Short mmCIF file of C-alpha atoms in Angstrom, two decimals:
data_model
loop_
_atom_site.label_atom_id
_atom_site.label_comp_id
_atom_site.label_asym_id
_atom_site.label_seq_id
_atom_site.Cartn_x
_atom_site.Cartn_y
_atom_site.Cartn_z
CA MET A 149 -43.92 10.33 9.84
CA ALA A 150 -40.61 8.52 10.28
CA ARG A 151 -40.11 8.53 6.50
CA LYS A 152 -40.75 12.27 6.33
CA PHE A 153 -38.35 12.87 9.20
CA LEU A 154 -35.61 10.85 7.51
CA TYR A 155 -36.26 12.70 4.27
CA PHE A 156 -35.92 16.00 6.14
CA ILE A 157 -32.61 14.88 7.68
CA ALA A 158 -31.36 13.79 4.25
CA VAL A 159 -32.21 17.22 2.83
CA LEU A 160 -30.29 18.91 5.66
CA ILE A 161 -27.26 16.70 5.02
CA VAL A 162 -27.32 17.52 1.31
CA LEU A 163 -27.63 21.23 2.04
CA ALA A 164 -24.73 21.02 4.47
CA LEU A 165 -22.57 19.23 1.91
CA VAL A 166 -23.46 21.80 -0.73
CA ALA A 167 -22.57 24.59 1.69
CA VAL A 168 -19.19 23.00 2.48
CA PHE A 169 -18.49 22.48 -1.22
CA ALA A 170 -19.44 26.08 -2.00
CA LEU A 171 -17.26 27.35 0.83
CA ARG A 172 -14.28 25.44 -0.48
CA LEU A 173 -14.95 26.43 -4.07
CA TYR A 174 -15.48 30.12 -3.40
CA TRP A 175 -13.35 30.55 -0.27
CA ASP A 176 -11.04 33.11 -1.88
CA ASP A 177 -13.91 35.23 -3.18
CA LEU A 178 -15.79 35.08 0.12
CA ALA A 179 -12.69 35.92 2.11
CA GLU A 180 -11.93 38.89 -0.13
CA ILE A 181 -15.45 40.23 0.27
CA ALA A 182 -15.29 39.83 4.05
CA TYR A 183 -11.78 41.09 4.80
CA VAL A 184 -10.42 43.37 2.05
CA PRO A 185 -11.11 47.06 2.79
CA ARG A 186 -13.16 48.90 0.19
CA SER A 187 -11.91 52.29 1.32
CA GLU A 188 -8.94 54.19 -0.08
CA PHE A 189 -5.59 53.77 1.61
CA VAL A 190 -4.97 56.41 4.27
CA GLU A 191 -1.29 57.30 4.53
CA GLN A 192 0.08 56.58 7.97
CA LYS A 193 1.89 59.50 9.52
CA PRO A 194 5.34 58.55 10.81
CA LEU A 195 5.48 57.83 14.51
CA GLU A 196 7.30 60.32 16.70
CA THR A 197 11.05 59.73 16.59
CA ASN A 198 11.01 58.73 20.26
CA ALA A 199 7.79 56.69 20.06
CA TYR A 200 9.39 53.39 21.06
CA GLN A 201 10.91 54.90 24.18
CA ASP A 202 7.39 54.57 25.61
CA PRO A 203 6.95 51.14 27.29
CA ALA A 204 3.30 51.21 26.17
CA MET A 205 4.52 50.73 22.59
CA TRP A 206 5.77 47.26 23.45
CA LEU A 207 3.87 44.03 24.12
CA SER A 208 7.09 42.75 25.66
CA ARG A 209 10.26 44.51 26.78
CA PRO A 210 12.50 44.64 29.84
CA GLY A 211 10.79 46.26 32.81
CA ILE A 212 7.16 45.47 31.97
CA GLY A 213 6.97 42.86 34.74
CA LEU A 214 4.01 40.53 35.30
CA ASP A 215 2.07 41.97 32.34
CA ASP A 216 4.81 40.91 29.90
CA ALA A 217 3.04 38.45 27.55
CA ALA A 218 6.25 36.81 26.33
CA ARG A 219 7.34 35.87 29.85
CA TRP A 220 4.40 33.49 30.35
CA GLN A 221 5.43 29.84 30.69
CA PRO A 222 3.18 26.77 30.46
CA ALA A 223 3.24 23.67 32.64
CA MET A 224 4.23 20.25 31.36
CA ARG A 225 1.24 17.91 31.33
CA GLY A 226 1.36 15.47 34.21
CA GLU A 227 3.98 17.34 36.18
CA GLY A 228 1.65 19.94 37.64
CA ARG A 229 4.29 22.65 37.72
CA GLN A 230 5.23 25.70 35.74
CA LEU A 231 8.45 25.92 33.79
CA PRO A 232 10.96 28.64 34.81
CA GLN A 233 9.34 32.06 35.02
CA ALA A 234 10.53 35.57 34.22
CA GLY A 235 13.64 36.46 36.11
CA GLU A 236 15.09 32.96 35.71
CA ALA A 237 16.71 33.62 32.34
CA SER A 238 19.62 31.25 31.83
CA GLN A 239 21.34 32.87 28.84
CA ASN A 240 22.45 36.36 27.98
CA PHE A 241 20.79 37.14 24.65
CA ALA A 242 18.14 39.54 23.41
CA VAL A 243 15.12 38.63 21.26
CA PHE A 244 13.28 40.88 18.81
CA PHE A 245 9.89 39.28 18.07
CA VAL A 246 7.37 40.57 15.48
CA HIS A 247 3.87 39.21 16.01
CA PRO A 248 1.60 37.99 13.18
CA THR A 249 -1.58 39.63 11.89
CA SER A 250 -4.13 40.17 14.64
CA TYR A 251 -6.22 42.87 12.92
CA LEU A 252 -9.06 41.36 10.86
CA ASP A 253 -11.23 44.45 10.36
CA SER A 254 -11.92 45.73 6.86
CA ALA A 255 -12.55 49.28 8.08
CA ASN A 256 -8.88 50.25 7.71
CA TRP A 257 -5.87 49.11 5.74
CA ASN A 258 -3.69 49.48 8.84
CA ALA A 259 -4.61 48.66 12.41
CA PRO A 260 -5.05 51.62 14.78
CA LEU A 261 -2.74 51.24 17.76
CA ASP A 262 -5.70 51.73 20.09
CA ASP A 263 -7.79 48.91 18.60
CA GLU A 264 -8.51 46.79 21.68
CA GLN A 265 -9.52 43.58 19.91
CA SER A 266 -6.42 43.33 17.71
CA GLN A 267 -4.17 44.20 20.63
CA SER A 268 -5.78 41.50 22.76
CA ILE A 269 -5.22 38.91 20.00
CA ALA A 270 -1.64 40.14 19.56
CA ARG A 271 -0.96 39.47 23.24
CA ILE A 272 -2.27 35.93 22.82
CA TYR A 273 0.09 35.44 19.87
CA VAL A 274 3.04 36.83 21.81
CA ARG A 275 2.21 34.61 24.79
CA GLY A 276 2.10 31.48 22.63
CA MET A 277 4.84 32.24 20.09
CA ALA A 278 7.42 34.41 21.89
CA SER A 279 7.38 32.47 25.17
CA PRO A 280 9.66 29.67 23.84
CA PHE A 281 12.41 32.33 23.87
CA ASN A 282 11.93 33.00 27.57
CA GLN A 283 15.47 31.91 28.45
CA ALA A 284 16.59 35.22 26.97
CA SER A 285 17.75 37.99 29.24
CA GLU A 286 15.66 40.39 27.14
CA ILE A 287 12.57 39.95 24.93
CA TRP A 288 11.28 42.87 22.88
CA ALA A 289 7.99 42.62 20.93
CA PRO A 290 6.72 45.91 19.46
CA ARG A 291 3.20 47.07 18.84
CA TYR A 292 2.93 48.31 15.26
CA ARG A 293 0.31 49.50 12.79
CA GLN A 294 0.08 46.13 11.12
CA ALA A 295 -1.49 45.63 7.70
CA THR A 296 -4.99 44.22 8.01
CA PHE A 297 -5.59 40.57 7.17
CA GLY A 298 -7.33 41.55 3.94
CA ALA A 299 -4.16 43.18 2.63
CA PHE A 300 -2.79 39.68 2.06
CA LEU A 301 -5.80 38.63 -0.03
CA THR A 302 -5.37 41.15 -2.83
CA ASP A 303 -2.66 42.48 -5.13
CA SER A 304 -4.00 46.05 -5.04
CA PRO A 305 -1.61 48.99 -4.62
CA GLU A 306 -3.37 49.84 -1.35
CA ALA A 307 -2.39 46.44 0.07
CA GLN A 308 1.30 47.02 -0.62
CA GLN A 309 1.09 50.53 0.82
CA ALA A 310 -0.40 49.07 4.01
CA ILE A 311 2.37 46.47 4.27
CA ASP A 312 5.02 49.14 3.67
CA ALA A 313 3.51 51.35 6.37
CA ALA A 314 3.55 48.45 8.84
CA TYR A 315 7.19 47.74 8.01
CA ASP A 316 8.16 51.35 8.72
CA ASP A 317 6.92 50.92 12.31
CA VAL A 318 8.76 47.61 12.69
CA LYS A 319 11.99 49.12 11.39
CA GLN A 320 11.71 52.02 13.81
CA ALA A 321 11.13 49.59 16.69
CA PHE A 322 14.09 47.47 15.56
CA ASP A 323 16.40 50.47 15.45
CA PHE A 324 15.43 51.31 19.03
CA PHE A 325 15.93 47.66 20.06
CA VAL A 326 19.46 47.52 18.60
CA ALA A 327 20.39 50.82 20.23
CA SER A 328 19.06 49.62 23.59
CA VAL A 329 20.83 46.25 23.78
CA ASP A 330 24.48 46.17 24.86
CA GLU A 331 26.80 45.67 21.90
CA ASP A 332 28.32 42.47 23.28
CA VAL A 333 24.92 40.77 23.69
CA PRO A 334 23.90 38.40 20.85
CA ILE A 335 20.50 38.95 19.30
CA VAL A 336 17.83 36.54 18.08
CA LEU A 337 15.23 37.65 15.55
CA ALA A 338 11.84 35.94 15.41
CA GLY A 339 8.57 36.58 13.63
CA HIS A 340 5.54 34.71 12.36
CA SER A 341 3.44 35.26 9.21
CA GLN A 342 3.21 39.05 8.63
CA GLY A 343 5.85 39.38 11.35
CA ALA A 344 8.16 37.05 9.42
CA LEU A 345 7.60 39.06 6.23
CA HIS A 346 8.76 42.25 7.95
CA LEU A 347 11.66 40.37 9.50
CA LEU A 348 12.85 39.18 6.08
CA ARG A 349 12.81 42.77 4.83
CA LEU A 350 14.86 43.81 7.85
CA LEU A 351 17.42 41.17 6.94
CA ARG A 352 17.68 42.34 3.34
CA GLU A 353 17.67 46.07 3.89
CA GLU A 354 19.21 46.56 7.31
CA LEU A 355 21.23 43.59 8.49
CA ALA A 356 22.77 41.83 5.49
CA ASN A 357 26.41 42.87 5.20
CA SER A 358 26.02 45.35 8.08
CA PRO A 359 28.26 45.55 11.19
CA SER A 360 25.31 44.21 13.25
CA ALA A 361 25.08 40.99 11.22
CA GLY A 362 27.73 39.32 13.35
CA ARG A 363 25.60 39.80 16.46
CA VAL A 364 22.79 37.61 15.12
CA ALA A 365 22.78 34.21 16.83
CA ALA A 366 19.65 32.89 15.10
CA ILE A 367 16.67 33.89 12.97
CA TYR A 368 13.20 32.32 13.14
CA ALA A 369 11.18 33.51 10.12
CA VAL A 370 8.24 31.14 10.48
CA GLY A 371 4.96 30.90 8.58
CA TRP A 372 6.10 32.82 5.48
CA PRO A 373 7.46 30.84 2.49
CA ILE A 374 11.09 31.55 1.55
CA SER A 375 12.29 30.49 -1.89
CA VAL A 376 15.61 28.70 -1.67
CA GLU A 377 16.50 29.95 -5.14
CA HIS A 378 14.96 33.43 -5.35
CA ASP A 379 14.86 34.67 -1.72
CA LEU A 380 17.50 33.05 0.45
CA PRO A 381 20.59 34.47 -1.36
CA ALA A 382 19.31 38.02 -0.81
CA LEU A 383 18.88 37.63 2.94
CA GLY A 384 22.56 37.61 3.84
CA PHE A 385 22.20 34.61 6.17
CA PRO A 386 22.20 30.88 5.33
CA ALA A 387 19.56 28.34 6.24
CA CYS A 388 20.24 26.31 9.39
CA ALA A 389 21.78 23.04 8.23
CA THR A 390 22.62 21.65 11.68
CA PRO A 391 21.25 22.20 15.21
CA SER A 392 24.61 23.58 16.37
CA GLN A 393 24.89 26.25 13.65
CA ALA A 394 24.70 29.93 14.62
CA GLY A 395 23.75 32.97 12.55
CA CYS A 396 21.29 31.08 10.36
CA ILE A 397 17.59 30.99 9.40
CA MET A 398 14.92 28.56 10.61
CA SER A 399 11.68 28.60 8.59
CA TRP A 400 8.71 26.26 8.12
CA SER A 401 5.00 26.21 7.24
CA THR A 402 2.92 23.44 8.81
CA PHE A 403 0.19 21.22 7.34
CA ALA A 404 -1.51 18.12 8.69
CA GLU A 405 -2.40 15.29 6.33
CA PRO A 406 -4.08 14.97 3.97
CA ALA A 407 -2.70 18.40 3.15
CA ASP A 408 -4.25 20.71 0.58
CA PRO A 409 -1.77 23.60 0.19
CA ALA A 410 -3.13 24.65 -3.22
CA ARG A 411 -3.98 28.23 -2.17
CA VAL A 412 -0.63 28.76 -0.50
CA ILE A 413 1.33 27.28 -3.40
CA GLU A 414 -0.65 29.28 -5.95
CA ALA A 415 0.03 32.56 -4.13
CA TYR A 416 3.70 31.64 -3.69
CA SER A 417 4.22 30.58 -7.32
CA GLY A 418 2.61 33.75 -8.65
CA SER A 419 4.76 36.10 -6.59
CA ARG A 420 8.13 37.68 -7.25
CA GLY A 421 11.14 36.66 -5.21
CA PHE A 422 13.56 39.05 -3.62
CA ASP A 423 15.72 38.77 -6.76
CA GLY A 424 12.84 40.13 -8.87
CA THR A 425 12.16 36.75 -10.52
CA MET A 426 8.90 34.81 -10.24
CA ARG A 427 9.15 32.17 -7.52
CA GLY A 428 7.27 29.66 -9.68
CA GLU A 429 8.08 26.03 -8.87
CA SER A 430 11.21 26.80 -6.87
CA PRO A 431 11.48 24.83 -3.62
CA ILE A 432 10.40 26.44 -0.36
CA LEU A 433 12.88 26.46 2.50
CA CYS A 434 11.86 23.88 5.10
CA THR A 435 13.96 23.59 8.23
CA ASN A 436 12.63 20.90 10.53
CA PRO A 437 12.12 22.21 14.10
CA LEU A 438 12.48 18.65 15.45
CA THR A 439 15.91 18.05 13.85
CA GLY A 440 17.28 21.59 13.60
CA GLY A 441 18.35 21.05 9.99
CA ILE A 442 17.16 21.42 6.41
CA GLY A 443 14.54 18.87 5.34
CA GLY A 444 14.37 15.39 6.82
CA GLU A 445 11.87 13.89 9.20
CA ALA A 446 11.53 13.03 12.86
CA PRO A 447 9.01 10.89 14.79
CA ALA A 448 6.63 12.23 17.40
CA GLU A 449 8.95 10.95 20.12
CA ALA A 450 11.43 13.66 19.11
CA ASN A 451 8.87 16.37 19.94
CA LEU A 452 9.77 17.57 23.45
CA GLY A 453 6.53 19.46 23.99
CA THR A 454 3.59 20.80 21.97
CA LEU A 455 1.69 23.72 23.49
CA ILE A 456 -1.98 22.69 23.75
CA PRO A 457 -4.12 25.76 24.55
CA ASN A 458 -7.39 25.80 26.43
CA ALA A 459 -10.59 26.86 24.65
CA ASP A 460 -10.09 30.62 24.95
CA TYR A 461 -6.28 30.52 24.57
CA SER A 462 -5.83 32.09 28.01
CA THR A 463 -3.48 29.32 29.10
CA GLY A 464 -2.24 25.90 27.99
CA GLU A 465 0.02 22.98 28.77
CA LEU A 466 2.92 21.19 27.10
CA VAL A 467 2.40 17.66 25.78
CA PRO A 468 5.50 15.69 24.72
CA GLY A 469 5.40 13.32 21.77
CA ALA A 470 2.26 14.87 20.27
CA VAL A 471 3.24 15.37 16.62
CA PRO A 472 5.99 14.26 14.22
CA ALA A 473 7.42 16.45 11.44
CA ARG A 474 8.78 15.87 7.96
CA CYS A 475 9.61 18.22 5.11
CA ASN A 476 8.06 17.14 1.81
CA GLU A 477 9.52 17.65 -1.64
CA ARG A 478 7.72 21.01 -2.07
CA GLY A 479 9.13 22.43 1.15
CA LEU A 480 6.11 22.17 3.43
CA LEU A 481 6.31 20.72 6.94
CA LEU A 482 3.87 17.81 7.36
CA ILE A 483 2.78 16.54 10.78
CA GLY A 484 0.67 13.48 9.96
CA ASP A 485 -2.90 13.16 11.26
CA PRO A 486 -4.53 16.43 12.35
CA PRO A 487 -3.79 17.00 16.06
CA GLU A 488 -6.35 18.55 18.40
CA VAL A 489 -4.65 21.82 19.30
CA GLY A 490 -7.44 24.37 18.89
CA SER A 491 -10.10 25.79 16.60
CA ALA A 492 -7.92 28.04 14.41
CA VAL A 493 -6.97 25.46 11.76
CA LEU A 494 -7.25 26.95 8.27
CA PRO A 495 -8.74 25.23 5.20
CA GLY A 496 -6.60 22.50 3.69
CA ASN A 497 -5.38 21.25 7.09
CA ASN A 498 -3.23 24.35 7.30
CA TYR A 499 -1.84 24.65 10.85
CA HIS A 500 -0.42 28.11 10.18
CA VAL A 501 -1.52 29.60 13.50
CA TYR A 502 0.19 26.74 15.36
CA ASP A 503 3.52 26.76 13.48
CA ILE A 504 5.50 27.60 16.62
CA PRO A 505 3.30 26.18 19.44
CA LEU A 506 3.37 22.72 17.82
CA PHE A 507 7.12 22.62 18.52
CA TRP A 508 7.25 24.91 21.57
CA GLN A 509 9.78 22.99 23.66
CA ASN A 510 11.98 22.11 20.68
CA VAL A 511 12.15 25.79 19.67
CA LYS A 512 13.20 26.61 23.24
CA GLN A 513 15.99 24.03 23.05
CA ASP A 514 16.95 25.05 19.51
CA VAL A 515 17.53 28.70 20.36
CA ALA A 516 19.57 27.73 23.43
CA ASN A 517 21.82 25.56 21.23
CA ARG A 518 22.36 28.31 18.67
CA VAL A 519 23.16 30.98 21.26
CA GLU A 520 25.70 28.61 22.81
CA ALA A 521 27.19 27.97 19.36
CA TRP A 522 27.39 31.71 18.72
CA ALA A 523 29.20 32.24 22.03
CA ALA A 524 31.67 29.45 21.21
CA ARG A 525 32.73 30.93 17.86
CA PRO A 526 36.32 32.20 17.57
#
């Protein structure tokens, strides 16, 4: 009986290993089947010209009050207290934050604005990723008809149409944001993943060489690879070379080790840069959030606080010294052994979802430094 039981366990182990191997081998195909819509693209009607005057069109904006997701602040582990709350802003600057993809349904190419599940996830993202900017006097984070997750798993024309439609909403929200913020107030632009993609387009098409460019104190385009050779020159803003530099771009994509970025690198290499040339083997921009400069490395002791969420991401706490960071030769940000920060780690030790929370307190300090540098310019 014992021998049969052990044989049965051995069979289960083999089946499990086969399943894991198959998942890794066919991950792209399985993901495409699960997430890419099979329906035709439905053109999104333009929003009303005054749509973003409605506070309900914003996940965060001045006047929302206690329901403002971006104004949440975590406690530091061991101190048993919250960090400064809304209303305790210490610097006069305005933030425009574009949240990442929260719509995973394959029923539509673009998320309906009344989809409760995607909106709930978006609020979680805003709470975890926009809250490091809470020193700002204003934080604006629009709701928009984001492209579904599956749009980023295919090169079909429908996918690009969905991304373009999402951008149109973001641009309309940005125009309202700029018109609403006093002209003498510096602005900070931040976005993650799909949000960063739309932000980069805003830089190219709206801000580069425009009168508003001088108002930009800092840009955080995180979780979307930027080619130093084929993308950065078209953006109109340099990469942040020092922690005291204003009007520059911070960008990184995080992996624990051993890292397997093959899928990310393959997609990046096979795509066209903003100059129309294939990105190929060109280096990816990696600014280190622990040093505030391009490349380099820093030990875990330099990490002022990683946001560790609870199981359902409803709250969390800051833990100092949790992870180090170093930019490798390819332009990826490596953080050593996989930290326990939640269940949303992607295949290949890809910590994409945690790009900003891993360095929560350092991002807070970084933006404060850059706004001060902007204010000190002649």
